[in-house]
Tab-separated table of C-alpha atoms in Angstrom:
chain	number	residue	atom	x	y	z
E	1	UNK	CA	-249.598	-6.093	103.669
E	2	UNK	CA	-246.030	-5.728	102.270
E	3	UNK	CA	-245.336	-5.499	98.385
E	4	UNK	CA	-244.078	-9.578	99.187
E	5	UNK	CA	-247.004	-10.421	100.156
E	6	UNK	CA	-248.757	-8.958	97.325
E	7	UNK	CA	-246.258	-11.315	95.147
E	8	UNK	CA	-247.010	-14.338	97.081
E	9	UNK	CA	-251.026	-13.936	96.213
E	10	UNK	CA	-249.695	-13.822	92.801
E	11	UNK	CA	-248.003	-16.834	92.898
E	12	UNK	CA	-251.364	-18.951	94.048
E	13	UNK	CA	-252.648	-17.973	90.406
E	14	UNK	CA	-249.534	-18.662	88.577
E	15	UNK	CA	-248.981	-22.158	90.538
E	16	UNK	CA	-253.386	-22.492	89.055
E	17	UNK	CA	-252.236	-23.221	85.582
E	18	UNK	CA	-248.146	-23.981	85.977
E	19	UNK	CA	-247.229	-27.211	84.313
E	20	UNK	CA	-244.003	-29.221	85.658
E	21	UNK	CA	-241.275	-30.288	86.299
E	22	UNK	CA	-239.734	-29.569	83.296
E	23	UNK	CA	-235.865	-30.722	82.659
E	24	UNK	CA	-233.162	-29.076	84.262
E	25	UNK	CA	-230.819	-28.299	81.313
E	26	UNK	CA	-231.984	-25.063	79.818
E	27	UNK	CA	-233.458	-26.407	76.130
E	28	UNK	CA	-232.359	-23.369	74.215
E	29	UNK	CA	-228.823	-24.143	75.393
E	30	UNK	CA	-228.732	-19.854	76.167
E	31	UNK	CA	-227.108	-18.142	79.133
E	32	UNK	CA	-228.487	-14.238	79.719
E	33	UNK	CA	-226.329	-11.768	81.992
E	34	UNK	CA	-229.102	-8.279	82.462
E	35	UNK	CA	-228.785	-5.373	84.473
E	36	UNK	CA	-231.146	-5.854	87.476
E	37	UNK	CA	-233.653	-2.789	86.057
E	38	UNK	CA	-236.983	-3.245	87.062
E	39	UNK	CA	-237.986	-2.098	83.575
E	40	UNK	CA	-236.008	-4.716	82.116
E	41	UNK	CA	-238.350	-8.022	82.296
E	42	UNK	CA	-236.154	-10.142	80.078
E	43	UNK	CA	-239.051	-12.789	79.786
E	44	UNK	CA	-241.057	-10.529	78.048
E	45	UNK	CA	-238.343	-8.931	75.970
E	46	UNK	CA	-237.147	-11.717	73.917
E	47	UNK	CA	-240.092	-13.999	74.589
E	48	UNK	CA	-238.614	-16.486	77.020
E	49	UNK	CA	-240.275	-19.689	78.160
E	50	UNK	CA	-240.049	-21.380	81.428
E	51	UNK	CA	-236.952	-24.173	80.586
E	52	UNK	CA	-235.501	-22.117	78.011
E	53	UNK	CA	-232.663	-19.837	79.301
E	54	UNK	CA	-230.307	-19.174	82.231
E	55	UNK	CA	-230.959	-15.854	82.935
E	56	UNK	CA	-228.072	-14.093	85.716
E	57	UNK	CA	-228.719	-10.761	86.670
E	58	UNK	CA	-227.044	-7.736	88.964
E	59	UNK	CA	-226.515	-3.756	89.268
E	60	UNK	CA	-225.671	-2.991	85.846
E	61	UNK	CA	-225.247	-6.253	83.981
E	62	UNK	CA	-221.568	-6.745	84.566
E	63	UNK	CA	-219.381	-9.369	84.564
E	64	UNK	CA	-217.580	-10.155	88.082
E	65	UNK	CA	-216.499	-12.946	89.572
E	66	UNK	CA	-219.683	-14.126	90.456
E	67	UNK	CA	-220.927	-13.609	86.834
E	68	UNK	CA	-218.188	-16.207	85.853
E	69	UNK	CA	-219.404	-18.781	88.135
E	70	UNK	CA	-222.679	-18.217	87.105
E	71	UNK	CA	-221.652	-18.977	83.994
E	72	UNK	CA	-219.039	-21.415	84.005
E	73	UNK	CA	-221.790	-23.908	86.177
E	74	UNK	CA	-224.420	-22.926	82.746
E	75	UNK	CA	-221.504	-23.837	80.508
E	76	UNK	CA	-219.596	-26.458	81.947
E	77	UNK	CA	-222.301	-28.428	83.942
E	78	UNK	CA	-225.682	-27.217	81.914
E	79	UNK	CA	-225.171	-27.721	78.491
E	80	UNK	CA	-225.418	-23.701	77.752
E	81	UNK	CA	-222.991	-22.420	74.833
E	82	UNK	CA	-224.604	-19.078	73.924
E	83	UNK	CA	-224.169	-16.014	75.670
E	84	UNK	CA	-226.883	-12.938	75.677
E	85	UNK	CA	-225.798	-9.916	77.374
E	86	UNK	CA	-228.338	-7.111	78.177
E	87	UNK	CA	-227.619	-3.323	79.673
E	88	UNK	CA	-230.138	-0.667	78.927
E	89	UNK	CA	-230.769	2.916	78.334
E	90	UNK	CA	-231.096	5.606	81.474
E	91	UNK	CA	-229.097	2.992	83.755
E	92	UNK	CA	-228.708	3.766	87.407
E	93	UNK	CA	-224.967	2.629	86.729
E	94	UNK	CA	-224.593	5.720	84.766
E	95	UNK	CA	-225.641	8.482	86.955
E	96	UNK	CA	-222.998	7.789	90.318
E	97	UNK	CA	-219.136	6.912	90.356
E	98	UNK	CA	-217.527	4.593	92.316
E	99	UNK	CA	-215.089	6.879	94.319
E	100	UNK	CA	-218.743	8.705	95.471
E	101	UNK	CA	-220.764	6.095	96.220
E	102	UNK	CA	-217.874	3.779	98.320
E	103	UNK	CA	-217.600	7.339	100.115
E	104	UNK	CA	-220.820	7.622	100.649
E	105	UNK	CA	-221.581	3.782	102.415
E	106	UNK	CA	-217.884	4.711	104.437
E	107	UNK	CA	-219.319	7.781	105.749
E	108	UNK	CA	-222.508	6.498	107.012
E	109	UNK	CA	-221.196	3.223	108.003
E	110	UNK	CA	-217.548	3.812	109.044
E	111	UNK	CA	-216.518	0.728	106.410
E	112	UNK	CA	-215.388	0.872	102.668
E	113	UNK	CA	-216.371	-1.550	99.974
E	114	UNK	CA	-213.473	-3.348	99.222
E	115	UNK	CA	-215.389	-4.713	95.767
E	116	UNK	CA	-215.867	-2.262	93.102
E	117	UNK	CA	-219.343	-0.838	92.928
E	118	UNK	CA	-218.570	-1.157	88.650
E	119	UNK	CA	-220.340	2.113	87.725
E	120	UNK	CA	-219.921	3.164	84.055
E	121	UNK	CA	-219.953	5.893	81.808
E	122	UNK	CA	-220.155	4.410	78.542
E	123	UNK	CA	-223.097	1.877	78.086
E	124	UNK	CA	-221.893	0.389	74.879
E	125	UNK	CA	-218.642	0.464	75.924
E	126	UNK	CA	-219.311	-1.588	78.626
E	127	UNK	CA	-220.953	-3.853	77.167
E	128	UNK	CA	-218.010	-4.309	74.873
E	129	UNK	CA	-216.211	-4.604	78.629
E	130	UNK	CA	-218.304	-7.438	79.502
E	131	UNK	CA	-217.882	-9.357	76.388
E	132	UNK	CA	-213.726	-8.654	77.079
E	133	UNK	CA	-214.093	-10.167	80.591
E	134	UNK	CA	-215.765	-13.217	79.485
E	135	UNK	CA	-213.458	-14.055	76.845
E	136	UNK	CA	-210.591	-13.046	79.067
E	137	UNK	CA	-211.636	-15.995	81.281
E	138	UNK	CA	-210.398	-19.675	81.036
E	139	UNK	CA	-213.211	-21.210	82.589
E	140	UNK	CA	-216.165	-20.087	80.045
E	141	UNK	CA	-215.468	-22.931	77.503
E	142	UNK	CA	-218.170	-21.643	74.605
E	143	UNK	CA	-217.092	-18.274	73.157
E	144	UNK	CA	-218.033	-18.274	69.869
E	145	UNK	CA	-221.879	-16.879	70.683
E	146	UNK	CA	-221.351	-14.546	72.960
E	147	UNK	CA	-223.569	-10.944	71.937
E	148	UNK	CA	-224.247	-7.804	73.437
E	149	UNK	CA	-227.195	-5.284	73.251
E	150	UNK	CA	-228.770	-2.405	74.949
E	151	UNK	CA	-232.396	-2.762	75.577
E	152	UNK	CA	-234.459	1.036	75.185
E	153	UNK	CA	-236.282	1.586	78.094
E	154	UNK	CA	-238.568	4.251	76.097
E	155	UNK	CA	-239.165	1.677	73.273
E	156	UNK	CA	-238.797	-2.099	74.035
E	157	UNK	CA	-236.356	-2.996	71.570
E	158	UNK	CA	-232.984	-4.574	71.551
E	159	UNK	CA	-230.252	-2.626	70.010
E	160	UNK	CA	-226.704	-5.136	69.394
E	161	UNK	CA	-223.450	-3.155	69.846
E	162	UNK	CA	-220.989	-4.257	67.247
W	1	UNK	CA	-230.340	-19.179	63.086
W	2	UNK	CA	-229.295	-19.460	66.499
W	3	UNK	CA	-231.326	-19.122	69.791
W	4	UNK	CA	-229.921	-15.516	69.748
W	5	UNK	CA	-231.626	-14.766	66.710
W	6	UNK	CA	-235.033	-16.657	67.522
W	7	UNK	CA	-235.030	-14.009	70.906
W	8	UNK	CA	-234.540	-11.047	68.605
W	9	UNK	CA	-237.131	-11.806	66.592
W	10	UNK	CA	-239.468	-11.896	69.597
W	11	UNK	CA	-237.950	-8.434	71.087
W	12	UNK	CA	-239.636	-7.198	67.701
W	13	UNK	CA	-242.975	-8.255	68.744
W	14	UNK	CA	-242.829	-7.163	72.436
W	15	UNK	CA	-241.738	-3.782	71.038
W	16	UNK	CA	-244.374	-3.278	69.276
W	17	UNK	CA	-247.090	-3.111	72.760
W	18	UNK	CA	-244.717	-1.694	74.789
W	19	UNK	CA	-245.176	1.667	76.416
W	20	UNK	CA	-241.996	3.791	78.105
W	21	UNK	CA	-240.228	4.836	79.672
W	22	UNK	CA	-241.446	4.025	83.249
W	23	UNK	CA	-239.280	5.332	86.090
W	24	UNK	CA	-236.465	4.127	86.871
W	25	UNK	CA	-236.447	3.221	90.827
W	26	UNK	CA	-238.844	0.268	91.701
W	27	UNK	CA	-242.129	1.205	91.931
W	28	UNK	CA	-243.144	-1.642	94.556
W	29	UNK	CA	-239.250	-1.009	96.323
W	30	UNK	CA	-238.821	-4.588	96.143
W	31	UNK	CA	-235.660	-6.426	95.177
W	32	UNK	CA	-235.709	-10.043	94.717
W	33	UNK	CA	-232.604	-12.324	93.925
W	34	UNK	CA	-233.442	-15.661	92.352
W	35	UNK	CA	-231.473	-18.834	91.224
W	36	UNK	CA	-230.354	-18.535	87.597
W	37	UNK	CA	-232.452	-21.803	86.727
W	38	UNK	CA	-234.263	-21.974	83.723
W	39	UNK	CA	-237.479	-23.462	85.028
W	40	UNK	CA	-238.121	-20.193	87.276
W	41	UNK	CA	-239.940	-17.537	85.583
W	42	UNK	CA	-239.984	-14.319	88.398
W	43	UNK	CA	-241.998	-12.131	86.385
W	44	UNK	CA	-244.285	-15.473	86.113
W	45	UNK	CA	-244.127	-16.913	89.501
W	46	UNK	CA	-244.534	-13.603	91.496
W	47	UNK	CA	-246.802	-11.484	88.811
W	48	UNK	CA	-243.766	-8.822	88.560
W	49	UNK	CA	-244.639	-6.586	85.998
W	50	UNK	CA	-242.470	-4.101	84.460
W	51	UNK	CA	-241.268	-0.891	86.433
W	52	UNK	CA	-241.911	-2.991	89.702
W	53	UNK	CA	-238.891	-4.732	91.145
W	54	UNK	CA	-235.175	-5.406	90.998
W	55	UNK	CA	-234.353	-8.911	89.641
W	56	UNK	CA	-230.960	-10.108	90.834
W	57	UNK	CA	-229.980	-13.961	89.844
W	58	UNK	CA	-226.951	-16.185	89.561
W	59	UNK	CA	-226.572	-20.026	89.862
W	60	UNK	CA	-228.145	-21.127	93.008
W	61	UNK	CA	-229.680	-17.400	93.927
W	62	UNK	CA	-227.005	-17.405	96.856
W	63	UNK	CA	-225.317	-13.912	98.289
W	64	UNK	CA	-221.415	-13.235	97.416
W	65	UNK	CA	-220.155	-10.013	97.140
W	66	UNK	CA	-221.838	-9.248	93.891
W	67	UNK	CA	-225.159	-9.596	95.411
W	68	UNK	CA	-224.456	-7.420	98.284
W	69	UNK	CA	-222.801	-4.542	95.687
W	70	UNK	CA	-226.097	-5.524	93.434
W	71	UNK	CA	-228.469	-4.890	97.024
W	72	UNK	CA	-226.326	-2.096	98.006
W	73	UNK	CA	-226.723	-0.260	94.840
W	74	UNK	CA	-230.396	-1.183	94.867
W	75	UNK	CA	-231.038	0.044	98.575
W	76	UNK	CA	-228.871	3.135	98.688
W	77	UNK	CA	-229.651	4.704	95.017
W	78	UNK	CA	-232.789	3.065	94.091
W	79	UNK	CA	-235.032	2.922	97.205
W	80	UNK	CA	-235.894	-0.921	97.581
W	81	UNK	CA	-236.539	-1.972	101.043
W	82	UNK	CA	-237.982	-5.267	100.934
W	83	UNK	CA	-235.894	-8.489	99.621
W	84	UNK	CA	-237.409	-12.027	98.355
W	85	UNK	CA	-234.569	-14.757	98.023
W	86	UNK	CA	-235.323	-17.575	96.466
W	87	UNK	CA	-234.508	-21.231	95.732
W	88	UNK	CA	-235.847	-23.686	93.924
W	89	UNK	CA	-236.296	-27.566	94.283
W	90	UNK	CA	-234.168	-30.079	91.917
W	91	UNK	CA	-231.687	-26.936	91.829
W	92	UNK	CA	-228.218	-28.052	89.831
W	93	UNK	CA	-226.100	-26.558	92.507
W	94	UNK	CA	-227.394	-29.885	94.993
W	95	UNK	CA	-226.031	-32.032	92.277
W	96	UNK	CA	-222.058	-31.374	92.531
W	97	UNK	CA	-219.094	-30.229	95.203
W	98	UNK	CA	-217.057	-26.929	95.106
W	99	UNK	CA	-214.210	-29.204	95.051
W	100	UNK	CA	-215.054	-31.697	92.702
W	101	UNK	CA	-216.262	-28.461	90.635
W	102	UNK	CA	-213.071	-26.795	90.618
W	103	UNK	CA	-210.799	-29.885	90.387
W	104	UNK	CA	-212.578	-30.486	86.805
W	105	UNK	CA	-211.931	-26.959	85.797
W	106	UNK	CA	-208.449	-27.711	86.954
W	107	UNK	CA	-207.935	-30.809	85.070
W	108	UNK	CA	-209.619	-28.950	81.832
W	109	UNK	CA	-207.727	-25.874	82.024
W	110	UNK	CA	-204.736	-26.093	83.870
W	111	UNK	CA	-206.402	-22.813	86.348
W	112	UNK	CA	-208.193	-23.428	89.904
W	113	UNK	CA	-210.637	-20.739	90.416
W	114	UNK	CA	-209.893	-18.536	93.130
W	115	UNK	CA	-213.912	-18.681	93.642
W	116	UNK	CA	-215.991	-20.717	95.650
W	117	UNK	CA	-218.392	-22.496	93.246
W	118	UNK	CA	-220.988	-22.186	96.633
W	119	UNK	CA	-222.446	-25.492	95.654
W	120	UNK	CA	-224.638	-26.437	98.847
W	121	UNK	CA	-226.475	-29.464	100.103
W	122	UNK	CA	-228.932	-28.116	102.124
W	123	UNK	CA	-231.742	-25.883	99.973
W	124	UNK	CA	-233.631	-24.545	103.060
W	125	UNK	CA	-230.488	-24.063	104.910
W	126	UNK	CA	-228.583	-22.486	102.008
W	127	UNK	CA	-231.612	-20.161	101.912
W	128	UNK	CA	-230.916	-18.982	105.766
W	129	UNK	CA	-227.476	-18.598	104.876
W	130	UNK	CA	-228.201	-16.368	102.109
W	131	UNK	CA	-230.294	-14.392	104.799
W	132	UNK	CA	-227.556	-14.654	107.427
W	133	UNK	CA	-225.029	-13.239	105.144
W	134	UNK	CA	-227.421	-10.220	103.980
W	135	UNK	CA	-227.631	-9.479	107.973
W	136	UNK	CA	-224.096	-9.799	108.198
W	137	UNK	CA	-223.264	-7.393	106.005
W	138	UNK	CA	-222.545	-3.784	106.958
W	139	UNK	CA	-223.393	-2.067	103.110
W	140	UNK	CA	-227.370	-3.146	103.429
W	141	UNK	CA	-229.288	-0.185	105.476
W	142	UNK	CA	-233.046	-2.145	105.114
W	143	UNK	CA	-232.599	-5.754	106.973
W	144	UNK	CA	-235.963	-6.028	108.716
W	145	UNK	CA	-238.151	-6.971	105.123
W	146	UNK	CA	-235.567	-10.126	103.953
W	147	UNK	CA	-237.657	-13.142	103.392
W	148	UNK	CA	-236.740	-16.193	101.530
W	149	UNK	CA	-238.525	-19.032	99.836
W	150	UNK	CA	-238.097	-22.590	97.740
W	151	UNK	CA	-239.843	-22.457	94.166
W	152	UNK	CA	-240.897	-25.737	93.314
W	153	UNK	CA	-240.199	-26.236	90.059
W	154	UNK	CA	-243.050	-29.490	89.879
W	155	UNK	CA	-246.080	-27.109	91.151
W	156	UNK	CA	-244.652	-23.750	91.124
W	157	UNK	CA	-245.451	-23.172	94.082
W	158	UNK	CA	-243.292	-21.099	96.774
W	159	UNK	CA	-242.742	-21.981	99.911
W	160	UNK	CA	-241.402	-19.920	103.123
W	161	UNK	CA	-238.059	-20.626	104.756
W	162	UNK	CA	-238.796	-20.325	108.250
């Protein structure tokens, strides 16, 4: 038995009592970008219900390219127009650097990233960074809600950075 | 209030019965990445609970290079082995074309993404390309746990991509 199929017995129960389909548009109009922590269950930490939220995560809760997709299809196509952006305390993204960890893949594998790995030293700061990259863009159309927070890993709660 | 505000005032309540920190690598070294859609709960649908997994998402739970940095990250400094991609039926990204997508922006903003929008047509077959692009990819060490699924957002049930 793998830890997936562990999950999947898990999902017979949940599919027991689940209720749909519900509508496609999120109904609390709310885009979240998270770090990909596994101690970071966003559901639980700001009470999310199924058909609520977008919720687009990665390594560290950046935002790339693919983060602008994301959210230019939640914007532009799914009625979203506020933005919730998570990183967290004790972050993997803080411990490594990019320069060591691209060096690291090119020595085992013989090939360099050529995307940044987007490694950080300053957790506020970045997500102050990630707030400048979406408003930076031309193809987020809803700007005016856009906040950022780090979410304690010792303590549950949601800090904003001003 | 906004939505933003009705969340925080939740994170108060899940602070309160919360116990940390766990650690930080997964506990169950699983890393799932999930369509962005609002209708599909992880932590529900698969029992995650906190400390467990890595949750990567975006619109349509496909692989660009932000997933593979996000799986890279999660493999090489974080100990996951096992992925779970999944889908999900009635997913937004069936409804539209990269290049009507991107023509819109166009005509809105005057800017053509550089980005594909990765719209698709085929959900079980857009799940085996997420799969084929994970193999493909020389920055993932753990290839022989990838297994990928359609969430159906009427019974929430999942279903296996053969």
């Amino acid at each position: 038995m793998t830890a997936t199929d562990d999950y999947l017995a898990n999902n017979a129960t949940y599919a027991d009592s689940f209720h749909g389909p519900l509508p496609l548009p999120p109904a609390k109009h709310v885009a979240v970008v998270a770090c990909m922590d596994a101690r970071l269950n966003v559901y639980g930490a700001l009470g999310i219900a199924e058909g609520e939220a977008h919720v687009i995560r990665n390594a560290g809760g950046v935002i790339t390219e693919d983060e602008i997709r994301s959210l230019a299809i939640s914007q532009r196509l799914l009625g979203t127009t506020e933005i919730i952006l998570i990183h967290h305390t004790d972050c993997g993204m803080l411990t490594f650097t990019d320069d060591d960890f691209k060096a690291s893949i090119e020595k085992d594998t013989g090939v360099r990233p050529a995307w940044a790995a987007e490694a950080f030293g300053d957790l506020e700061g970045d997500v102050r960074q990630s707030v400048a990259r979406i408003k930076a863009s031309p193809f987020i159309p809803h700007k005016d809600q856009i906040r950022g927070f780090v979410f304690d890993v010792a303590t549950g709660k949601l800090k904003e950075v001003s």
